mmCIF file of C-alpha atoms in Angstrom:
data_model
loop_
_atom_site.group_PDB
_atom_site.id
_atom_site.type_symbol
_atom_site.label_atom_id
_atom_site.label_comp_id
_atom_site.label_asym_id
_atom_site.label_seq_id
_atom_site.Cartn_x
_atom_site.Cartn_y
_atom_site.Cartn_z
ATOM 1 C CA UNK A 1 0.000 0.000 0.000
ATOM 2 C CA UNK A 2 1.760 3.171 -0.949
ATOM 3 C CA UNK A 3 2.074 6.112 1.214
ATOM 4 C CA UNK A 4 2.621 9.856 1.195
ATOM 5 C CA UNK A 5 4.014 11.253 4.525
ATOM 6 C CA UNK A 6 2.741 14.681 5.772
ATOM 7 C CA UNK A 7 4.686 17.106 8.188
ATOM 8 C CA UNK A 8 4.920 15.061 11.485
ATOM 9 C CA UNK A 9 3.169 16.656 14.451
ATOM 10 C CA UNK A 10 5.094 19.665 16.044
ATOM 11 C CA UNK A 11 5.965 18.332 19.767
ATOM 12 C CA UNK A 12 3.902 19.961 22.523
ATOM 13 C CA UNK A 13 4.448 20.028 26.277
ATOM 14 C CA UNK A 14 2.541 17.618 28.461
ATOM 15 C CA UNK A 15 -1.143 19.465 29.472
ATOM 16 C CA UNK A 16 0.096 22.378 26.889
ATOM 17 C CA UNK A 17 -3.380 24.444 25.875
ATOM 18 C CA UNK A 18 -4.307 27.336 23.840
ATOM 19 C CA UNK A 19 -5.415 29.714 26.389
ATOM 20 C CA UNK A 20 -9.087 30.186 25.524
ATOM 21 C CA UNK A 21 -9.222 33.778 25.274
ATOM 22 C CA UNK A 22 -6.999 33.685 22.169
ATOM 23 C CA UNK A 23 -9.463 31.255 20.625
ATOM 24 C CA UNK A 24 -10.993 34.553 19.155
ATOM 25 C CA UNK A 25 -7.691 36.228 18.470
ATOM 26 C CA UNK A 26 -6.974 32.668 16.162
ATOM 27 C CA UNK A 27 -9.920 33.181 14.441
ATOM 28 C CA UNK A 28 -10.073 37.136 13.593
ATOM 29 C CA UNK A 29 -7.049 35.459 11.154
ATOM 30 C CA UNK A 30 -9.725 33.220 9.114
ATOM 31 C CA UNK A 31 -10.910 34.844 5.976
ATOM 32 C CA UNK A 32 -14.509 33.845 5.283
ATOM 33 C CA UNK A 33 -16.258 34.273 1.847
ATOM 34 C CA UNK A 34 -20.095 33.785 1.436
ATOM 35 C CA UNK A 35 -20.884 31.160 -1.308
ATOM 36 C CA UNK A 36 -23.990 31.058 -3.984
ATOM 37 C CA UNK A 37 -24.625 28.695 -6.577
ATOM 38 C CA UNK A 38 -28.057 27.835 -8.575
ATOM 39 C CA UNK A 39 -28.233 24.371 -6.650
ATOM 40 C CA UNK A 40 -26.900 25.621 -3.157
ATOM 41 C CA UNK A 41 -25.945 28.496 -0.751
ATOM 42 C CA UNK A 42 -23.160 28.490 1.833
ATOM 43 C CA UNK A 43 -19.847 29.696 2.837
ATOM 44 C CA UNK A 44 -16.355 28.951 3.297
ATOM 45 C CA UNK A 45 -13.555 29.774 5.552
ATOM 46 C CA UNK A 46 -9.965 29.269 5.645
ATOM 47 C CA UNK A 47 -7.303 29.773 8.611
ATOM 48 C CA UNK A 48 -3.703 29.282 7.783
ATOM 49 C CA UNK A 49 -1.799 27.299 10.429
ATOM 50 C CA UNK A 50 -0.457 29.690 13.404
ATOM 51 C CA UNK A 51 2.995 27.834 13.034
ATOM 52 C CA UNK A 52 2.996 29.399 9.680
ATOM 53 C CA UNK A 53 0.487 31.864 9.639
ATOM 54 C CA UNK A 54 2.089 33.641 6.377
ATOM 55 C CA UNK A 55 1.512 30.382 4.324
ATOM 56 C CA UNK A 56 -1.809 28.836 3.868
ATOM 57 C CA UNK A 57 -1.241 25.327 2.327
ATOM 58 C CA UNK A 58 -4.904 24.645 2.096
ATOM 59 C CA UNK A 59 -7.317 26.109 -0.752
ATOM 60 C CA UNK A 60 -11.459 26.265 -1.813
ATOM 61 C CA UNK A 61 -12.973 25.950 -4.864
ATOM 62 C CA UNK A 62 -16.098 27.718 -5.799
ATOM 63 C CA UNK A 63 -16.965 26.755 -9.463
ATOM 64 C CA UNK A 64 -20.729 27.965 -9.532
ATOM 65 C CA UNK A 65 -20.616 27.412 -13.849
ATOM 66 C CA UNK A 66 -20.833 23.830 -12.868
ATOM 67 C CA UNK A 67 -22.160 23.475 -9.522
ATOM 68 C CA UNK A 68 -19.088 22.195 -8.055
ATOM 69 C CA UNK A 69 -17.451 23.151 -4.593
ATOM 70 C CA UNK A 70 -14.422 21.622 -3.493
ATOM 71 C CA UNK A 71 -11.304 22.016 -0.787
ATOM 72 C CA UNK A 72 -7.903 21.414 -1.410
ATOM 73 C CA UNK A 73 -4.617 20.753 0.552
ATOM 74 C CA UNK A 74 -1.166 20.932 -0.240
ATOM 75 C CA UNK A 75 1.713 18.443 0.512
ATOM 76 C CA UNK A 76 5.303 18.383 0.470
ATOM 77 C CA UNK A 77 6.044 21.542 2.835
ATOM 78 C CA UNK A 78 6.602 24.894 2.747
ATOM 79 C CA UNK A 79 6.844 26.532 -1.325
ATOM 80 C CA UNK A 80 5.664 23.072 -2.571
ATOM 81 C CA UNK A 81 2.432 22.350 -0.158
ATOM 82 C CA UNK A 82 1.215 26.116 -0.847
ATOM 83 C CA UNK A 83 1.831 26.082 -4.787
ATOM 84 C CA UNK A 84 -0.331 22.232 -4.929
ATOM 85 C CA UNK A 85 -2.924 23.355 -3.260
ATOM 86 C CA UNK A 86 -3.459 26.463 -5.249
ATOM 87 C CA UNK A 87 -2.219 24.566 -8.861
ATOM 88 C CA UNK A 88 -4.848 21.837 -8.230
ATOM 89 C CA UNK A 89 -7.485 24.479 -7.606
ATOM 90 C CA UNK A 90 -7.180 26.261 -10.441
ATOM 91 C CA UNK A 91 -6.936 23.632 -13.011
ATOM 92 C CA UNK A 92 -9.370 21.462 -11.572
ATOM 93 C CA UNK A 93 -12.468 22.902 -13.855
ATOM 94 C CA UNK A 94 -9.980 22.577 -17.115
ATOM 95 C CA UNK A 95 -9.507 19.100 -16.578
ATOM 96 C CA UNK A 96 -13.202 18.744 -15.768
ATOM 97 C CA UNK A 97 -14.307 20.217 -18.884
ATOM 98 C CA UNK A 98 -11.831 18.346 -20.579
ATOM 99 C CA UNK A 99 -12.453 14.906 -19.411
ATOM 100 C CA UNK A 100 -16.381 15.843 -20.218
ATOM 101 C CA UNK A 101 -15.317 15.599 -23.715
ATOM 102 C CA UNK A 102 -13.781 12.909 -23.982
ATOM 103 C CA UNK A 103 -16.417 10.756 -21.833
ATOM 104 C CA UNK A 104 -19.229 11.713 -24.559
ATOM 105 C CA UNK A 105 -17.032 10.671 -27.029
ATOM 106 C CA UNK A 106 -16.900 7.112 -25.668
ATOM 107 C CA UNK A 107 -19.163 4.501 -27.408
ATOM 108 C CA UNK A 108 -21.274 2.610 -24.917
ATOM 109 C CA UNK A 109 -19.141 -0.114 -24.153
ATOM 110 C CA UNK A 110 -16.538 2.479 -22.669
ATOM 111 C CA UNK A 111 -18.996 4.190 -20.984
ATOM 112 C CA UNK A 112 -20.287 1.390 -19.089
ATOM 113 C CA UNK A 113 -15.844 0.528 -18.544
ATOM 114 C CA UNK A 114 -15.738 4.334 -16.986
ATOM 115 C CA UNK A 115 -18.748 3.889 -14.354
ATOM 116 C CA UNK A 116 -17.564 0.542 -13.483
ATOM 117 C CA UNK A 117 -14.313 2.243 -12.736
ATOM 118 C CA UNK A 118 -16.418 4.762 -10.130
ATOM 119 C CA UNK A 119 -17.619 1.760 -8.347
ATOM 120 C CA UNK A 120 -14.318 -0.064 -8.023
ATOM 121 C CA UNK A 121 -12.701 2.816 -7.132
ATOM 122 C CA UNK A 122 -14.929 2.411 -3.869
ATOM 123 C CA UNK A 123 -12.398 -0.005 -2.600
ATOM 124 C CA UNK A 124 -9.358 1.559 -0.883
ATOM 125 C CA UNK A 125 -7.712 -2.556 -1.616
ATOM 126 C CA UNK A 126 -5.797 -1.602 -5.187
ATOM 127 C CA UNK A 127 -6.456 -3.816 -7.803
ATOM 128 C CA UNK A 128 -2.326 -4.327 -8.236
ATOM 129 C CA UNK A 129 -2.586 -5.178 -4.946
ATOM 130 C CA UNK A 130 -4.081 -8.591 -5.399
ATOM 131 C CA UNK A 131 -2.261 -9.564 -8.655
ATOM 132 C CA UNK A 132 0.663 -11.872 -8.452
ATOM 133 C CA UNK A 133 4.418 -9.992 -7.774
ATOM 134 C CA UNK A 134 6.205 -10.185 -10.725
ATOM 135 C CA UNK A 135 9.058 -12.685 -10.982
ATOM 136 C CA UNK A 136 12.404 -11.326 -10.277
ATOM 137 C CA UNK A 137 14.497 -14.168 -11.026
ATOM 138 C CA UNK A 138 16.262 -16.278 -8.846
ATOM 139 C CA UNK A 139 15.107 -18.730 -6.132
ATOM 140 C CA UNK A 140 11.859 -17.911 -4.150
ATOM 141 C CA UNK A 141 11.131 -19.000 -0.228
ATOM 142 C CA UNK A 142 8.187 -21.198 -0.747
ATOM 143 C CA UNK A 143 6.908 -20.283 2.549
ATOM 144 C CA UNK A 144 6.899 -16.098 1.756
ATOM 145 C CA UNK A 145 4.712 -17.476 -1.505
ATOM 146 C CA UNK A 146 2.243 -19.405 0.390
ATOM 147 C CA UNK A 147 2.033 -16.802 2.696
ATOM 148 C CA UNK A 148 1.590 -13.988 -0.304
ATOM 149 C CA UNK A 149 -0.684 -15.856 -1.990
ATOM 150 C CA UNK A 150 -2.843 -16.736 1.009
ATOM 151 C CA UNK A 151 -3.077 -12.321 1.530
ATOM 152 C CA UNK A 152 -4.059 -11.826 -1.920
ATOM 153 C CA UNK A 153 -6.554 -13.985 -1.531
ATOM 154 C CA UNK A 154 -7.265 -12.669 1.678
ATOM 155 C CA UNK A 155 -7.586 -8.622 0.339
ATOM 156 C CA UNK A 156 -9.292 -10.036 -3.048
ATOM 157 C CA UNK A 157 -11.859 -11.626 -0.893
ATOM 158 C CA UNK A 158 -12.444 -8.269 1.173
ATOM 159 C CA UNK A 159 -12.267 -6.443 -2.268
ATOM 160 C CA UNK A 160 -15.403 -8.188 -4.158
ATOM 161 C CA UNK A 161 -17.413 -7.908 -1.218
ATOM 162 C CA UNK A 162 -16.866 -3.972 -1.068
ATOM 163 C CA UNK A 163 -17.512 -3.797 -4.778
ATOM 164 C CA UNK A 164 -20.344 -5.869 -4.901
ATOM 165 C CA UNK A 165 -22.077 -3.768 -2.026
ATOM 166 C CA UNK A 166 -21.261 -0.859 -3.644
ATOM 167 C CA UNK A 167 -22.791 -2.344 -7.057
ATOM 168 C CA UNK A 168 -25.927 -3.249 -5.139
ATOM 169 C CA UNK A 169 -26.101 0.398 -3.383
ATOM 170 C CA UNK A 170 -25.840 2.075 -7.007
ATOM 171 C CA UNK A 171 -28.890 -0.505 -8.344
ATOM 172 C CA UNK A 172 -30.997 0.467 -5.292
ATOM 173 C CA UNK A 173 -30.479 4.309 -6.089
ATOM 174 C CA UNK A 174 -30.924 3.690 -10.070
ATOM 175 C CA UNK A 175 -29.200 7.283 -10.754
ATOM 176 C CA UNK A 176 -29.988 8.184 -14.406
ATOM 177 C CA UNK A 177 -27.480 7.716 -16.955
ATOM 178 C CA UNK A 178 -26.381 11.985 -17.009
ATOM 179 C CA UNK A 179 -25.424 11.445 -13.735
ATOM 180 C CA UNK A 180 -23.444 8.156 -14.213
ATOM 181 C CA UNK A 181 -21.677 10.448 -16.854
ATOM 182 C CA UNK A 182 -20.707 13.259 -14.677
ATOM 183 C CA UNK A 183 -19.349 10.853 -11.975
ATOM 184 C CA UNK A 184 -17.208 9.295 -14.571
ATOM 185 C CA UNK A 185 -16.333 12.594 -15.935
ATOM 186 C CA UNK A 186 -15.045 13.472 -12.387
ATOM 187 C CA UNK A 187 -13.185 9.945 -12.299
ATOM 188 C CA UNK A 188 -11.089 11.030 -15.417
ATOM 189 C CA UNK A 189 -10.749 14.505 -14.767
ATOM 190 C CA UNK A 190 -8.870 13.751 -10.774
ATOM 191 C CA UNK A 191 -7.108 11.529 -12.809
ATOM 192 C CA UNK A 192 -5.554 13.540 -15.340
ATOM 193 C CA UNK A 193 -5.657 16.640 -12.818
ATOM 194 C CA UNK A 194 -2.839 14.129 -11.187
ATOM 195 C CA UNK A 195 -0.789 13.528 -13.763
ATOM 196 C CA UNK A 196 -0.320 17.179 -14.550
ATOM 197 C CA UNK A 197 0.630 18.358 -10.633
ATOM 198 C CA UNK A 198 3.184 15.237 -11.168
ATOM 199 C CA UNK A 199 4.794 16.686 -13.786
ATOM 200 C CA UNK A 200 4.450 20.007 -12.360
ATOM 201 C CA UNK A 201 6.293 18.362 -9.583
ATOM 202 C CA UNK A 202 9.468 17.287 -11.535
ATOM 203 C CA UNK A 203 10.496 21.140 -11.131
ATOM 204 C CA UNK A 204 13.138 21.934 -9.231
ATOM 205 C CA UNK A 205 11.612 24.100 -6.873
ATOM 206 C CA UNK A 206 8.353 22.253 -6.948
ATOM 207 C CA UNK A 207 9.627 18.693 -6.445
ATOM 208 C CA UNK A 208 7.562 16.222 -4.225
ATOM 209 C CA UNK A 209 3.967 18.322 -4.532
ATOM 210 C CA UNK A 210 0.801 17.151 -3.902
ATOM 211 C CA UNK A 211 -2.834 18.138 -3.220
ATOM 212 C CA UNK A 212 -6.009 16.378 -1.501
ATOM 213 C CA UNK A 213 -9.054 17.181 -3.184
ATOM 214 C CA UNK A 214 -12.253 16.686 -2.065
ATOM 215 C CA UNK A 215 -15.292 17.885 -2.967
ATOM 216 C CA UNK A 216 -19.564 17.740 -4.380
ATOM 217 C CA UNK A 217 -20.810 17.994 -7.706
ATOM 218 C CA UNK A 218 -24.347 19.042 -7.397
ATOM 219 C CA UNK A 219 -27.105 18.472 -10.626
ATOM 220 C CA UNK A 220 -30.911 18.606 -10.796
ATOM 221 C CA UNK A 221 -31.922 16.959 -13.238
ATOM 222 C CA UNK A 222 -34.795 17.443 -15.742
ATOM 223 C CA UNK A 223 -37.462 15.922 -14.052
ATOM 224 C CA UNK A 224 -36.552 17.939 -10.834
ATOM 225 C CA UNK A 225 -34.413 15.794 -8.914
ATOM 226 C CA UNK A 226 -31.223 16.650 -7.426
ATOM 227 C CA UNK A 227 -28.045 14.264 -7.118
ATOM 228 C CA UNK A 228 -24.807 14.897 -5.350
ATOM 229 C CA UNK A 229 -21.610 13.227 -6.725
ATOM 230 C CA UNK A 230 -19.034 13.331 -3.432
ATOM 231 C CA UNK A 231 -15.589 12.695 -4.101
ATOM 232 C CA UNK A 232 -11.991 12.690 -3.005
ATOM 233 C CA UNK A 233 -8.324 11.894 -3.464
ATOM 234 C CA UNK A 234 -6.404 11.746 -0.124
ATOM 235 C CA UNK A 235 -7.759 12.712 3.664
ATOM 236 C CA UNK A 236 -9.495 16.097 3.371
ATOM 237 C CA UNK A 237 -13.515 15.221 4.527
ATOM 238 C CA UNK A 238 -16.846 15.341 3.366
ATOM 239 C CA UNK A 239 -20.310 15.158 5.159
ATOM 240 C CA UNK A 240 -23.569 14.793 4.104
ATOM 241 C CA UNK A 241 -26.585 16.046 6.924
ATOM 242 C CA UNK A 242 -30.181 14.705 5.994
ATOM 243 C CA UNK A 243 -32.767 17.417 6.277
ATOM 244 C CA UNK A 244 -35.605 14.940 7.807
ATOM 245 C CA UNK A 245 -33.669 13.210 9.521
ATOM 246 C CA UNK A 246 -30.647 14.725 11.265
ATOM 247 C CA UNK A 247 -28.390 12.413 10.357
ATOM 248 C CA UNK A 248 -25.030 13.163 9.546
ATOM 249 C CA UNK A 249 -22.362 10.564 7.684
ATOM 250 C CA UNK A 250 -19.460 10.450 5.533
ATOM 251 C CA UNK A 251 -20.498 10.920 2.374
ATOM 252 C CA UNK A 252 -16.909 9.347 0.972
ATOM 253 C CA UNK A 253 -13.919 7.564 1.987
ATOM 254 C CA UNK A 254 -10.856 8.867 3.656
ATOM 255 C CA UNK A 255 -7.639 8.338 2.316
ATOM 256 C CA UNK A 256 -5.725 8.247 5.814
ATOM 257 C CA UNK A 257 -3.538 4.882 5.887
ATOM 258 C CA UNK A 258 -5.419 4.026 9.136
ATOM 259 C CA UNK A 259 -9.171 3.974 7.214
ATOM 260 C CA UNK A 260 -6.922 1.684 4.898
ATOM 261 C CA UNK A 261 -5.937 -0.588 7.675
ATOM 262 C CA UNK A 262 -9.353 -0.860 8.665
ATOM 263 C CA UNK A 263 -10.731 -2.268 5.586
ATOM 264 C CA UNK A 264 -7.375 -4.132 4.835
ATOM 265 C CA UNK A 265 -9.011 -5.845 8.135
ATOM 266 C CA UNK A 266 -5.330 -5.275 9.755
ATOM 267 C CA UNK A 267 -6.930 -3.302 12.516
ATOM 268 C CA UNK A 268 -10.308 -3.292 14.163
ATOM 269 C CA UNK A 269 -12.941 -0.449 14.373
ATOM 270 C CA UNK A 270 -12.869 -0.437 17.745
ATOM 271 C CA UNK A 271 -8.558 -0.668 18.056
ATOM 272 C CA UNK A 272 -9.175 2.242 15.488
ATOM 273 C CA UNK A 273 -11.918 4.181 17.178
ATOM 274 C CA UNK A 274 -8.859 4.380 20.046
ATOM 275 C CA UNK A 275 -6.173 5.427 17.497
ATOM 276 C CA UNK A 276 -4.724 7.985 19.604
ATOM 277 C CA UNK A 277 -3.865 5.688 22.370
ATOM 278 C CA UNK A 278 -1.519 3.423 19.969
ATOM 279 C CA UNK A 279 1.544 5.994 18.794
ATOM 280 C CA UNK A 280 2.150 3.509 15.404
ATOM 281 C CA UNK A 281 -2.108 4.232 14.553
ATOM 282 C CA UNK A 282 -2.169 7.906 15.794
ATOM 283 C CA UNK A 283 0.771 8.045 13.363
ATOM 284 C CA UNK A 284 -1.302 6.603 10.569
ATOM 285 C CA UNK A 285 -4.263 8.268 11.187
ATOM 286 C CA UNK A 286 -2.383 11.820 11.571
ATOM 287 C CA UNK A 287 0.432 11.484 9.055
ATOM 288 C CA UNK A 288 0.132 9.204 6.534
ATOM 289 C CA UNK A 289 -2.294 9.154 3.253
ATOM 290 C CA UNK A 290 -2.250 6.519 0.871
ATOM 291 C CA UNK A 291 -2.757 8.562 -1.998
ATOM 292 C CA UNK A 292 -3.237 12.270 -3.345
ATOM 293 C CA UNK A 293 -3.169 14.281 -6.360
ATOM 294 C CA UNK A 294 0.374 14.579 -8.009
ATOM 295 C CA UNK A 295 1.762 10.775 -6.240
ATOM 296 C CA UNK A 296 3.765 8.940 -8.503
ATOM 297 C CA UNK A 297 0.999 6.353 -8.887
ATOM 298 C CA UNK A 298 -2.026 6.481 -10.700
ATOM 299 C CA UNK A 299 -4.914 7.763 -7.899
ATOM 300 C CA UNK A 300 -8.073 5.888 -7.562
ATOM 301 C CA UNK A 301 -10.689 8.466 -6.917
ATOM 302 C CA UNK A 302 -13.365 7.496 -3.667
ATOM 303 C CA UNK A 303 -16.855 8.704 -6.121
ATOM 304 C CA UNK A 304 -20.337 8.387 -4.002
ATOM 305 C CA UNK A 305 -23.535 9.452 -4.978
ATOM 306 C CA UNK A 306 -26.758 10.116 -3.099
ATOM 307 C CA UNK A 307 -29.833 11.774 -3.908
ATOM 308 C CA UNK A 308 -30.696 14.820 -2.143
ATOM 309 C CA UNK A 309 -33.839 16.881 -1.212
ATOM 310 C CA UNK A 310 -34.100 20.598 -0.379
ATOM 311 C CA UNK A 311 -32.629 20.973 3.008
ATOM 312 C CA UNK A 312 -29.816 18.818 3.000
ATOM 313 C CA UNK A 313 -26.648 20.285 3.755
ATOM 314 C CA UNK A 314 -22.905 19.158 3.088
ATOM 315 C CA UNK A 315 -19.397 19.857 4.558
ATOM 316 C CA UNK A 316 -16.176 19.490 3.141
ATOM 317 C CA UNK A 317 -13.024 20.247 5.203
ATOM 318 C CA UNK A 318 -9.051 19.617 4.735
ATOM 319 C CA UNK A 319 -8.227 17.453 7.863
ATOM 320 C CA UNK A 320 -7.368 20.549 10.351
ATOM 321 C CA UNK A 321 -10.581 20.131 11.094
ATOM 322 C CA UNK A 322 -10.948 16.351 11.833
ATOM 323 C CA UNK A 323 -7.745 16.458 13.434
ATOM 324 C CA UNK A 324 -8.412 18.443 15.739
ATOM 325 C CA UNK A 325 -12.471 18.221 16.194
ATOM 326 C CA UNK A 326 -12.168 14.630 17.357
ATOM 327 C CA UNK A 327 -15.823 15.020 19.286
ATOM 328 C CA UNK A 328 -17.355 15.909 16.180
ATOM 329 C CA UNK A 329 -18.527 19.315 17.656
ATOM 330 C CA UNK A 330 -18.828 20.708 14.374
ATOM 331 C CA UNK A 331 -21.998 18.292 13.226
ATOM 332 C CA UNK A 332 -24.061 20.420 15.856
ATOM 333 C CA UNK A 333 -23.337 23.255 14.009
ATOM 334 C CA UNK A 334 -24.059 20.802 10.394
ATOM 335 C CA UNK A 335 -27.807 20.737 11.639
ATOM 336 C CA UNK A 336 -28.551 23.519 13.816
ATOM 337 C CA UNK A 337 -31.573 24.707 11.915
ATOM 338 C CA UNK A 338 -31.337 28.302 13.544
ATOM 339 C CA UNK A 339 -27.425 29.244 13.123
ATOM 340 C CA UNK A 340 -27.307 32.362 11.696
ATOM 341 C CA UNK A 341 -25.658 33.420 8.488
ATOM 342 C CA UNK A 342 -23.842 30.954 6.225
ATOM 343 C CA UNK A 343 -20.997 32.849 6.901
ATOM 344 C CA UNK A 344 -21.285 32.641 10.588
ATOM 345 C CA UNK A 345 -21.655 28.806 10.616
ATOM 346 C CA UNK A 346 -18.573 28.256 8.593
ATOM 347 C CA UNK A 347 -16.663 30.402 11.162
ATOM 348 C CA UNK A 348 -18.423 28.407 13.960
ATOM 349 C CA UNK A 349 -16.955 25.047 12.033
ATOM 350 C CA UNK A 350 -13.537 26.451 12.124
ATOM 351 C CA UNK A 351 -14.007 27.037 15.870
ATOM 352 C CA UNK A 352 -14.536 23.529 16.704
ATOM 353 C CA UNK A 353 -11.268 22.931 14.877
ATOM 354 C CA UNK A 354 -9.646 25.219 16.963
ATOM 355 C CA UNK A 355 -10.940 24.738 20.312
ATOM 356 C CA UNK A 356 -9.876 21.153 19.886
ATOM 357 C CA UNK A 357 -6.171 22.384 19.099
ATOM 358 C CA UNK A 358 -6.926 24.528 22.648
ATOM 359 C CA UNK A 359 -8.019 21.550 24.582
ATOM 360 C CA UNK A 360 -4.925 19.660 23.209
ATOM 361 C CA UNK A 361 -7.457 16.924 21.600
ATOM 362 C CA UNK A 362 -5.698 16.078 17.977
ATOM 363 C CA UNK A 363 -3.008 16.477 15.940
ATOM 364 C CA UNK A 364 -2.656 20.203 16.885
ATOM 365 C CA UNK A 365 -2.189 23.209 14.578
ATOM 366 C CA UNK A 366 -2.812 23.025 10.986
ATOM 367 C CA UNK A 367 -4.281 24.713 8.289
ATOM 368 C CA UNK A 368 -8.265 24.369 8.485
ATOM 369 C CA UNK A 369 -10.333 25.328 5.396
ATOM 370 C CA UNK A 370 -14.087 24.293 5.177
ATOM 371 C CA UNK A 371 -17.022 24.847 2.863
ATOM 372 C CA UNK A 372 -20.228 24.052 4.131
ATOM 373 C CA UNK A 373 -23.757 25.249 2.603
ATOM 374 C CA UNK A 374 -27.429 23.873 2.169
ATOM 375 C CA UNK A 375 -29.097 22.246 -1.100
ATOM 376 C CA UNK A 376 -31.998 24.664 -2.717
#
């Protein structure tokens, strides 16, 4: 399983806290932009790290032309984690647009290739993963074989069962064919966004870059209904709140290595659900992602789709926020149904984020950047 290794976590005193009366003086640094699109309204805010409070290594995208919001954040430190971010934002809708083309040009038989590639790519166990290692010559250990072949067989196992619930999730919902497009379109597009931020990488002064990218493509379709397509590349968030009921869940999968041990079945919810407890999991939940934009290999986009009614709201967020939020405190603010101005509720998000970096809960200071806004 490959891995991309963030900044490890800045060392803090035993009991160290954020006094809580600069909680406010933190957040007077956030800039905070009020969103509107023809399928949504919202907001978004963004707070550069105070350990580098000149740099902001996380970015937004508001793309309003195509209904599509998304957040963004950089890797590979300092010039290079800053210039990803902000490179993947800004030729995210170009690759879009691009890879739009080039999915209506498919005959049907592609087509139906590209959508079963959006369900596979449900499964965070790679396809490469459970192919026989090529032969490099010389004599093998029979014993390492049996045991390799017995974990192929092992992850293959766990593999068709994710993609055949996913295939029977996708049945149930019956989304119409334009919206089997678009998440294909999306598919591609991540895809060939990644190749170009890897090249873009091979500069000198730009070597080792990478973005997350996370985000919701919203459509209504012609008969009135309205789909979101959720999707991400590495561990930035997104959350989906149910007007009728409540309820809030992941809308798609996290690319931390530790969500990946968890399905790899090499750790247990509940050894997980303790993470920070265990320093090797707190490690791999905190500092390790499995993929991202600009990674040497090929990334396997996480594409979900539910249908949504008037009401429902969404949040994306870069993983200041669930690094440091580990109660959740910002789902209150998801479903309050009397929390003031968009604007105001993304600010209130960004203060769960950093009252848990005051209480010493998480990873501690980060960049945090969220969008969060309600479906019309």
């Amino acid at each position: 399983m490959p891995e991309l290794r963030r900044q490890p976590e800045a060392p803090r005193p035993e009991g160290e806290r954020l006094p809580e009366r600069e909680i406010d003086t933190e957040l007077r640094r956030a800039e905070i932009y009020e969103l509107k699109g023809a399928l949504f309204e919202g907001a978004a805010a963004t707070l550069a790290s105070r350990d580098h409070a000149e740099r902001n290594e996380d970015s937004f995208g508001h793309y309003p032309e195509v209904d599509i919001e998304a957040v963004f954040d950089g890797v590979g430190g300092h010039l290079a984690g800053e210039v990803a971010s902000q490179f993947a934002r800004d030729r995210l809708l170009h690759h879009y647009e691009h890879a739009r083309t080039l999915v209506e040009a498919m005959n049907a038989e592609g087509q139906r290739d590209a959508w079963q590639h959006v369900i596979e790519g449900n499964s965070m166990i790679g396809a490469q993963e459970i192919q026989p290692s090529a032969s490099k010559g010389g004599a093998s250990d029979p014993q390492l074989e049996t045991r390799s072949e017995a974990s192929r067989a092992r992850l293959k196992k766990i593999r068709e069962k994710t993609v055949q619930t996913l295939t029977e999730y996708f049945e149930d919902l019956n989304p119409p064919p334009s919206v089997k497009q678009e998440a294909a379109v999306l598919y591609l597009g991540l895809r060939n966004l990644s190749e170009e931020i890897r090249d873009e990488g091979k500069r000198r002064d730009k070597r080792g870059m990478a973005s997350t990218a996370t985000g919701v493509k919203l459509i209504r379709t012609p008969d009135g209904h309205r789909f979101g397509i959720f999707w991400s590349v590495g561990d930035s968030d997104a959350f989906l709140e149910r007007a009728g009921t409540g309820e809030v869940v992941r809308a798609v999968k996290n690319d931390n290595m530790l969500d990946g041990l968890v399905e790899r079945q090499s750790v247990t919810r509940e050894q997980a659900e303790h993470f920070a407890d265990d320093p090797f999991l707190r490690r791999a939940r905190f500092n390790l992602v499995s993929q991202a934009l600009g990674m040497e290999d090929d990334p396997t986009p996480r594409i979900m789709i539910y249908e949504l009614e008037p009401g429902d709201r969404f949040l994306l967020a870069t993983d200041g926020l669930g690094d440091n939020d580990l109660e959740g405190r910002f789902t209150t603010t998801l479903v309050q149904k009397q929390g003031g101005s968009w604007m105001r509720r993304a600010e209130a998000v960004t203060r769960s984020a950093v009252r848990g970096i005051a209480q010493s809960e998480g990873k501690g200071w980060d960049d945090i950047t969220v969008v969060t806004g309600e479906v019309k």
